[in-house]
Amino acid sequence: MSHHHATHGHGPDGHHHHHDHSHAPEVSERNERVVLTALVLTASFMLVELVGGLLSGSLALIADAGHMLTDAAALALAWVGFRIGRRASDSRRTFGYMRMEVLAGLINALTLFLLVAWIAWEAVQRLRQPVEVLAGPMLAVAVVGLLVNIAVFAILHRGDRDHVNIRGAMLHVVGDMLGSVAAIAAAITIHLTGWMPIDPILSVLVCLLILRAAWSLMRSAFHILMEGAPPDIDIQVLRQHLLDTVPGVTQVQHVHVWSITSGRVLATLELGLSPDAHPGVAVPAVKRTLEERFGIGHSTVEVLYDPAGPCALDPATEEFHP
């Protein structure tokens, strides 16, 4: 095999190109409305919980407000992702602003690490020298927090649960319910026993929830920014599947698969075809397989050809001759 050309449409440079600009399913306005409602509710109560934590002296409430910040950030990213998905690409940003969602996720994760470090430091100080916590206000705020989380979960449940951002936000809210339960447990313990160290101890447990969410978010964002293959796609499996299922394909090489943002997967690859195969049939079949079997909605496929072989490109007409 010598040089290669892409296989469809005549570009200004005389090469044949075959690009597919289909994207992930269109975002419904219902999904966007569901996420925005949940975001407003979560962000509003996060501020209430923060103020309640500061007034009652409860570090567990402040930590839970921090965990609600992770919920609000997840919902904000989902909403921003929906909004950005509508913005058209231009000559300078050919994929539009899709990657803004990933950059925001990375910044969010780094902020959460700083928040966890502060709460952990404050918890150590309070274990050394306990601070009085007002159990009544703390309990009231924590109970309302749990009810808000349940409401947010119910709202998100009405959206498209297959959407990656909505599913991620729902997982955040489940984690935050645990944070609210921890704060309720701390308030009841303080009210019944007066044992103040329970507050910083449970705040550290909530921090572990935040840390887990932040680490997962950072790893996911970093993987996308490093153009890593999506975790559910194995390149070797993809290559073998094309060889086994698409008639006429004899070689699959230089396979690159990556995400432009969450749920938007792209691929480029080169095909070698048997003498009796025609690019006009093989390439659409490969692209259809990539979309249906692997969820890759945007692919660029090039066909390797031998100038002396049975599927040569005539330099004069730039057409394939079998």
GROMACS .gro file of C-alpha atoms in nm:
model
  322
    1MET     CA    1   0.000   0.000   0.000
    2SER     CA    2   0.140   0.339  -0.080
    3HIS     CA    3  -0.029   0.675  -0.029
    4HIS     CA    4  -0.387   0.721   0.085
    5HIS     CA    5  -0.680   0.947   0.019
    6ALA     CA    6  -1.007   1.002   0.193
    7THR     CA    7  -1.303   0.870   0.008
    8HIS     CA    8  -1.587   1.105  -0.055
    9GLY     CA    9  -1.651   1.445  -0.204
   10HIS     CA   10  -1.396   1.661  -0.384
   11GLY     CA   11  -1.211   1.908  -0.168
   12PRO     CA   12  -1.038   2.219  -0.308
   13ASP     CA   13  -0.702   2.040  -0.277
   14GLY     CA   14  -0.818   1.762  -0.508
   15HIS     CA   15  -0.834   1.502  -0.232
   16HIS     CA   16  -1.143   1.300  -0.153
   17HIS     CA   17  -1.284   1.362   0.191
   18HIS     CA   18  -1.554   1.177   0.384
   19HIS     CA   19  -1.665   1.349   0.702
   20ASP     CA   20  -1.973   1.284   0.909
   21HIS     CA   21  -2.089   1.579   1.118
   22SER     CA   22  -2.372   1.408   1.303
   23HIS     CA   23  -2.373   1.466   1.677
   24ALA     CA   24  -2.525   1.322   1.991
   25PRO     CA   25  -2.906   1.332   2.023
   26GLU     CA   26  -3.051   1.681   2.032
   27VAL     CA   27  -3.107   1.817   2.378
   28SER     CA   28  -3.471   1.863   2.467
   29GLU     CA   29  -3.595   2.185   2.626
   30ARG     CA   30  -3.758   1.967   2.892
   31ASN     CA   31  -3.417   1.833   3.000
   32GLU     CA   32  -3.280   2.186   3.013
   33ARG     CA   33  -3.576   2.310   3.220
   34VAL     CA   34  -3.548   2.015   3.461
   35VAL     CA   35  -3.178   2.079   3.518
   36LEU     CA   36  -3.223   2.456   3.558
   37THR     CA   37  -3.502   2.406   3.817
   38ALA     CA   38  -3.285   2.163   4.014
   39LEU     CA   39  -2.987   2.401   3.988
   40VAL     CA   40  -3.178   2.702   4.126
   41LEU     CA   41  -3.319   2.493   4.414
   42THR     CA   42  -2.981   2.340   4.503
   43ALA     CA   43  -2.780   2.663   4.478
   44SER     CA   44  -3.038   2.856   4.684
   45PHE     CA   45  -3.040   2.602   4.963
   46MET     CA   46  -2.662   2.570   4.954
   47LEU     CA   47  -2.645   2.936   5.060
   48VAL     CA   48  -2.906   2.875   5.334
   49GLU     CA   49  -2.706   2.578   5.463
   50LEU     CA   50  -2.380   2.777   5.458
   51VAL     CA   51  -2.539   3.060   5.659
   52GLY     CA   52  -2.699   2.803   5.894
   53GLY     CA   53  -2.361   2.636   5.944
   54LEU     CA   54  -2.191   2.966   6.024
   55LEU     CA   55  -2.467   3.079   6.264
   56SER     CA   56  -2.496   2.744   6.446
   57GLY     CA   57  -2.122   2.687   6.446
   58SER     CA   58  -2.164   2.348   6.273
   59LEU     CA   59  -1.875   2.235   6.057
   60ALA     CA   60  -2.084   1.937   5.938
   61LEU     CA   61  -2.341   2.178   5.794
   62ILE     CA   62  -2.068   2.383   5.625
   63ALA     CA   63  -1.922   2.059   5.482
   64ASP     CA   64  -2.267   1.957   5.361
   65ALA     CA   65  -2.304   2.299   5.199
   66GLY     CA   66  -1.973   2.222   5.029
   67HIS     CA   67  -2.116   1.895   4.906
   68MET     CA   68  -2.422   2.079   4.779
   69LEU     CA   69  -2.176   2.300   4.592
   70THR     CA   70  -2.062   1.985   4.407
   71ASP     CA   71  -2.430   1.916   4.323
   72ALA     CA   72  -2.482   2.274   4.205
   73ALA     CA   73  -2.162   2.256   3.998
   74ALA     CA   74  -2.270   1.925   3.838
   75LEU     CA   75  -2.611   2.073   3.754
   76ALA     CA   76  -2.453   2.396   3.628
   77LEU     CA   77  -2.219   2.196   3.403
   78ALA     CA   78  -2.515   1.998   3.269
   79TRP     CA   79  -2.709   2.316   3.200
   80VAL     CA   80  -2.409   2.493   3.044
   81GLY     CA   81  -2.351   2.183   2.834
   82PHE     CA   82  -2.707   2.204   2.704
   83ARG     CA   83  -2.678   2.577   2.630
   84ILE     CA   84  -2.337   2.546   2.465
   85GLY     CA   85  -2.462   2.253   2.258
   86ARG     CA   86  -2.691   2.501   2.079
   87ARG     CA   87  -2.414   2.745   1.991
   88ALA     CA   88  -2.300   2.712   1.635
   89SER     CA   89  -1.940   2.642   1.546
   90ASP     CA   90  -1.746   2.903   1.351
   91SER     CA   91  -1.431   2.914   1.140
   92ARG     CA   92  -1.211   2.956   1.448
   93ARG     CA   93  -1.389   2.705   1.675
   94THR     CA   94  -1.500   2.425   1.445
   95PHE     CA   95  -1.653   2.229   1.735
   96GLY     CA   96  -1.812   2.538   1.888
   97TYR     CA   97  -1.777   2.574   2.265
   98MET     CA   98  -1.834   2.212   2.365
   99ARG     CA   99  -1.508   2.178   2.556
  100MET     CA  100  -1.599   2.466   2.791
  101GLU     CA  101  -1.800   2.211   2.990
  102VAL     CA  102  -1.485   2.002   3.047
  103LEU     CA  103  -1.272   2.302   3.143
  104ALA     CA  104  -1.540   2.413   3.390
  105GLY     CA  105  -1.544   2.060   3.535
  106LEU     CA  106  -1.166   2.066   3.588
  107ILE     CA  107  -1.181   2.407   3.763
  108ASN     CA  108  -1.471   2.284   3.977
  109ALA     CA  109  -1.273   1.974   4.084
  110LEU     CA  110  -0.967   2.179   4.184
  111THR     CA  111  -1.190   2.416   4.386
  112LEU     CA  112  -1.342   2.120   4.569
  113PHE     CA  113  -0.997   1.988   4.666
  114LEU     CA  114  -0.921   2.326   4.826
  115LEU     CA  115  -1.258   2.318   5.008
  116VAL     CA  116  -1.187   1.967   5.144
  117ALA     CA  117  -0.842   2.076   5.264
  118TRP     CA  118  -0.993   2.371   5.454
  119ILE     CA  119  -1.270   2.163   5.617
  120ALA     CA  120  -1.019   1.892   5.717
  121TRP     CA  121  -0.788   2.154   5.872
  122GLU     CA  122  -1.079   2.314   6.059
  123ALA     CA  123  -1.198   1.971   6.179
  124VAL     CA  124  -0.854   1.894   6.329
  125GLN     CA  125  -0.857   2.230   6.512
  126ARG     CA  126  -1.206   2.160   6.650
  127LEU     CA  127  -1.110   1.812   6.767
  128ARG     CA  128  -0.823   1.971   6.962
  129GLN     CA  129  -1.043   2.249   7.096
  130PRO     CA  130  -1.419   2.176   7.062
  131VAL     CA  131  -1.646   2.461   6.952
  132GLU     CA  132  -2.001   2.488   7.083
  133VAL     CA  133  -2.263   2.398   6.823
  134LEU     CA  134  -2.630   2.503   6.843
  135ALA     CA  135  -2.807   2.169   6.791
  136GLY     CA  136  -3.159   2.313   6.732
  137PRO     CA  137  -3.084   2.539   6.433
  138MET     CA  138  -2.841   2.278   6.297
  139LEU     CA  139  -3.108   2.006   6.304
  140ALA     CA  140  -3.370   2.231   6.142
  141VAL     CA  141  -3.137   2.329   5.854
  142ALA     CA  142  -3.017   1.968   5.803
  143VAL     CA  143  -3.374   1.831   5.786
  144VAL     CA  144  -3.478   2.096   5.532
  145GLY     CA  145  -3.158   2.015   5.339
  146LEU     CA  146  -3.256   1.649   5.318
  147LEU     CA  147  -3.605   1.744   5.195
  148VAL     CA  148  -3.455   1.976   4.930
  149ASN     CA  149  -3.225   1.697   4.810
  150ILE     CA  150  -3.520   1.457   4.783
  151ALA     CA  151  -3.711   1.721   4.583
  152VAL     CA  152  -3.414   1.779   4.350
  153PHE     CA  153  -3.378   1.404   4.295
  154ALA     CA  154  -3.748   1.379   4.208
  155ILE     CA  155  -3.718   1.670   3.962
  156LEU     CA  156  -3.414   1.513   3.790
  157HIS     CA  157  -3.594   1.178   3.778
  158ARG     CA  158  -3.844   1.339   3.540
  159GLY     CA  159  -3.565   1.422   3.293
  160ASP     CA  160  -3.385   1.193   3.049
  161ARG     CA  161  -3.206   0.953   3.284
  162ASP     CA  162  -2.994   0.817   2.998
  163HIS     CA  163  -2.826   1.155   2.953
  164VAL     CA  164  -2.474   1.147   3.098
  165ASN     CA  165  -2.501   1.488   3.269
  166ILE     CA  166  -2.841   1.422   3.428
  167ARG     CA  167  -2.726   1.080   3.547
  168GLY     CA  168  -2.412   1.237   3.696
  169ALA     CA  169  -2.617   1.506   3.872
  170MET     CA  170  -2.850   1.241   4.020
  171LEU     CA  171  -2.551   1.054   4.164
  172HIS     CA  172  -2.429   1.380   4.320
  173VAL     CA  173  -2.769   1.436   4.483
  174VAL     CA  174  -2.774   1.082   4.627
  175GLY     CA  175  -2.433   1.153   4.784
  176ASP     CA  176  -2.562   1.480   4.924
  177MET     CA  177  -2.857   1.304   5.088
  178LEU     CA  178  -2.597   1.109   5.286
  179GLY     CA  179  -2.433   1.440   5.383
  180SER     CA  180  -2.765   1.572   5.511
  181VAL     CA  181  -2.826   1.249   5.707
  182ALA     CA  182  -2.478   1.290   5.865
  183ALA     CA  183  -2.559   1.647   5.969
  184ILE     CA  184  -2.895   1.534   6.118
  185ALA     CA  185  -2.716   1.256   6.310
  186ALA     CA  186  -2.460   1.505   6.443
  187ALA     CA  187  -2.732   1.749   6.553
  188ILE     CA  188  -2.931   1.477   6.734
  189THR     CA  189  -2.616   1.345   6.905
  190ILE     CA  190  -2.520   1.694   7.025
  191HIS     CA  191  -2.875   1.762   7.145
  192LEU     CA  192  -2.895   1.435   7.342
  193THR     CA  193  -2.539   1.404   7.474
  194GLY     CA  194  -2.372   1.742   7.429
  195TRP     CA  195  -2.073   1.564   7.267
  196MET     CA  196  -1.932   1.832   7.035
  197PRO     CA  197  -1.656   1.629   6.857
  198ILE     CA  198  -1.926   1.443   6.660
  199ASP     CA  199  -1.963   1.756   6.442
  200PRO     CA  200  -1.604   1.772   6.308
  201ILE     CA  201  -1.588   1.389   6.285
  202LEU     CA  202  -1.896   1.374   6.061
  203SER     CA  203  -1.775   1.676   5.862
  204VAL     CA  204  -1.465   1.473   5.771
  205LEU     CA  205  -1.690   1.186   5.655
  206VAL     CA  206  -1.880   1.431   5.433
  207CYS     CA  207  -1.541   1.551   5.303
  208LEU     CA  208  -1.467   1.198   5.187
  209LEU     CA  209  -1.785   1.211   4.976
  210ILE     CA  210  -1.675   1.545   4.829
  211LEU     CA  211  -1.324   1.409   4.767
  212ARG     CA  212  -1.461   1.108   4.580
  213ALA     CA  213  -1.680   1.329   4.360
  214ALA     CA  214  -1.397   1.578   4.298
  215TRP     CA  215  -1.146   1.304   4.209
  216SER     CA  216  -1.390   1.138   3.967
  217LEU     CA  217  -1.468   1.474   3.804
  218MET     CA  218  -1.101   1.572   3.772
  219ARG     CA  219  -0.999   1.234   3.630
  220SER     CA  220  -1.282   1.243   3.375
  221ALA     CA  221  -1.208   1.603   3.268
  222PHE     CA  222  -0.833   1.539   3.248
  223HIS     CA  223  -0.888   1.223   3.039
  224ILE     CA  224  -1.102   1.417   2.789
  225LEU     CA  225  -0.852   1.705   2.771
  226MET     CA  226  -0.572   1.452   2.708
  227GLU     CA  227  -0.779   1.318   2.414
  228GLY     CA  228  -0.806   0.976   2.580
  229ALA     CA  229  -1.035   0.709   2.436
  230PRO     CA  230  -1.371   0.685   2.617
  231PRO     CA  231  -1.354   0.417   2.889
  232ASP     CA  232  -1.628   0.207   2.727
  233ILE     CA  233  -1.447   0.180   2.390
  234ASP     CA  234  -1.166  -0.072   2.338
  235ILE     CA  235  -0.968   0.010   2.023
  236GLN     CA  236  -0.871  -0.353   1.960
  237VAL     CA  237  -1.234  -0.466   1.995
  238LEU     CA  238  -1.346  -0.187   1.759
  239ARG     CA  239  -1.082  -0.280   1.498
  240GLN     CA  240  -1.169  -0.651   1.512
  241HIS     CA  241  -1.543  -0.580   1.498
  242LEU     CA  242  -1.502  -0.382   1.174
  243LEU     CA  243  -1.285  -0.657   1.021
  244ASP     CA  244  -1.538  -0.924   1.119
  245THR     CA  245  -1.863  -0.750   1.028
  246VAL     CA  246  -1.807  -0.508   0.737
  247PRO     CA  247  -1.774  -0.688   0.400
  248GLY     CA  248  -1.461  -0.601   0.201
  249VAL     CA  249  -1.262  -0.453   0.489
  250THR     CA  250  -0.920  -0.622   0.512
  251GLN     CA  251  -0.727  -0.367   0.720
  252VAL     CA  252  -0.817  -0.119   0.995
  253GLN     CA  253  -0.527   0.096   1.112
  254HIS     CA  254  -0.432   0.434   1.260
  255VAL     CA  255  -0.746   0.427   1.474
  256HIS     CA  256  -0.792   0.732   1.698
  257VAL     CA  257  -1.099   0.768   1.922
  258TRP     CA  258  -1.153   1.058   2.162
  259SER     CA  259  -1.422   1.281   2.315
  260ILE     CA  260  -1.464   1.649   2.241
  261THR     CA  261  -1.680   1.671   2.554
  262SER     CA  262  -1.886   1.433   2.765
  263GLY     CA  263  -2.095   1.208   2.538
  264ARG     CA  264  -1.957   1.348   2.208
  265VAL     CA  265  -1.722   1.083   2.065
  266LEU     CA  266  -1.514   1.121   1.748
  267ALA     CA  267  -1.297   0.879   1.551
  268THR     CA  268  -1.053   0.874   1.261
  269LEU     CA  269  -0.922   0.559   1.096
  270GLU     CA  270  -0.781   0.415   0.773
  271LEU     CA  271  -0.923   0.117   0.585
  272GLY     CA  272  -0.767  -0.135   0.352
  273LEU     CA  273  -1.021  -0.292   0.116
  274SER     CA  274  -1.028  -0.617  -0.079
  275PRO     CA  275  -1.002  -0.593  -0.463
  276ASP     CA  276  -1.376  -0.647  -0.509
  277ALA     CA  277  -1.483  -0.392  -0.245
  278HIS     CA  278  -1.593  -0.041  -0.338
  279PRO     CA  279  -1.520   0.255  -0.106
  280GLY     CA  280  -1.865   0.401  -0.178
  281VAL     CA  281  -2.021   0.096  -0.011
  282ALA     CA  282  -1.759   0.006   0.252
  283VAL     CA  283  -1.710   0.351   0.403
  284PRO     CA  284  -2.080   0.422   0.482
  285ALA     CA  285  -2.106   0.069   0.627
  286VAL     CA  286  -1.807   0.134   0.855
  287LYS     CA  287  -1.946   0.471   0.968
  288ARG     CA  288  -2.286   0.318   1.033
  289THR     CA  289  -2.126   0.041   1.241
  290LEU     CA  290  -1.921   0.294   1.439
  291GLU     CA  291  -2.237   0.488   1.526
  292GLU     CA  292  -2.469   0.195   1.599
  293ARG     CA  293  -2.225  -0.036   1.781
  294PHE     CA  294  -1.987   0.211   1.950
  295GLY     CA  295  -2.189   0.536   1.973
  296ILE     CA  296  -1.937   0.729   1.759
  297GLY     CA  297  -2.148   0.987   1.580
  298HIS     CA  298  -1.866   1.180   1.413
  299SER     CA  299  -1.610   0.981   1.214
  300THR     CA  300  -1.355   1.049   0.942
  301VAL     CA  301  -1.266   0.742   0.737
  302GLU     CA  302  -0.986   0.722   0.481
  303VAL     CA  303  -0.928   0.440   0.236
  304LEU     CA  304  -0.577   0.318   0.161
  305TYR     CA  305  -0.525   0.231  -0.203
  306ASP     CA  306  -0.256   0.088  -0.424
  307PRO     CA  307  -0.199   0.304  -0.738
  308ALA     CA  308  -0.128  -0.014  -0.937
  309GLY     CA  309  -0.399  -0.213  -0.770
  310PRO     CA  310  -0.759  -0.294  -0.860
  311CYS     CA  311  -0.903   0.008  -0.676
  312ALA     CA  312  -0.681   0.280  -0.818
  313LEU     CA  313  -0.753   0.652  -0.824
  314ASP     CA  314  -0.735   0.797  -1.171
  315PRO     CA  315  -0.528   1.121  -1.133
  316ALA     CA  316  -0.704   1.281  -1.431
  317THR     CA  317  -1.063   1.230  -1.320
  318GLU     CA  318  -1.004   1.168  -0.948
  319GLU     CA  319  -1.245   0.877  -0.961
  320PHE     CA  320  -1.196   0.521  -0.840
  321HIS     CA  321  -1.167   0.258  -1.108
  322PRO     CA  322  -1.223  -0.103  -1.004
   0.00000   0.00000   0.00000
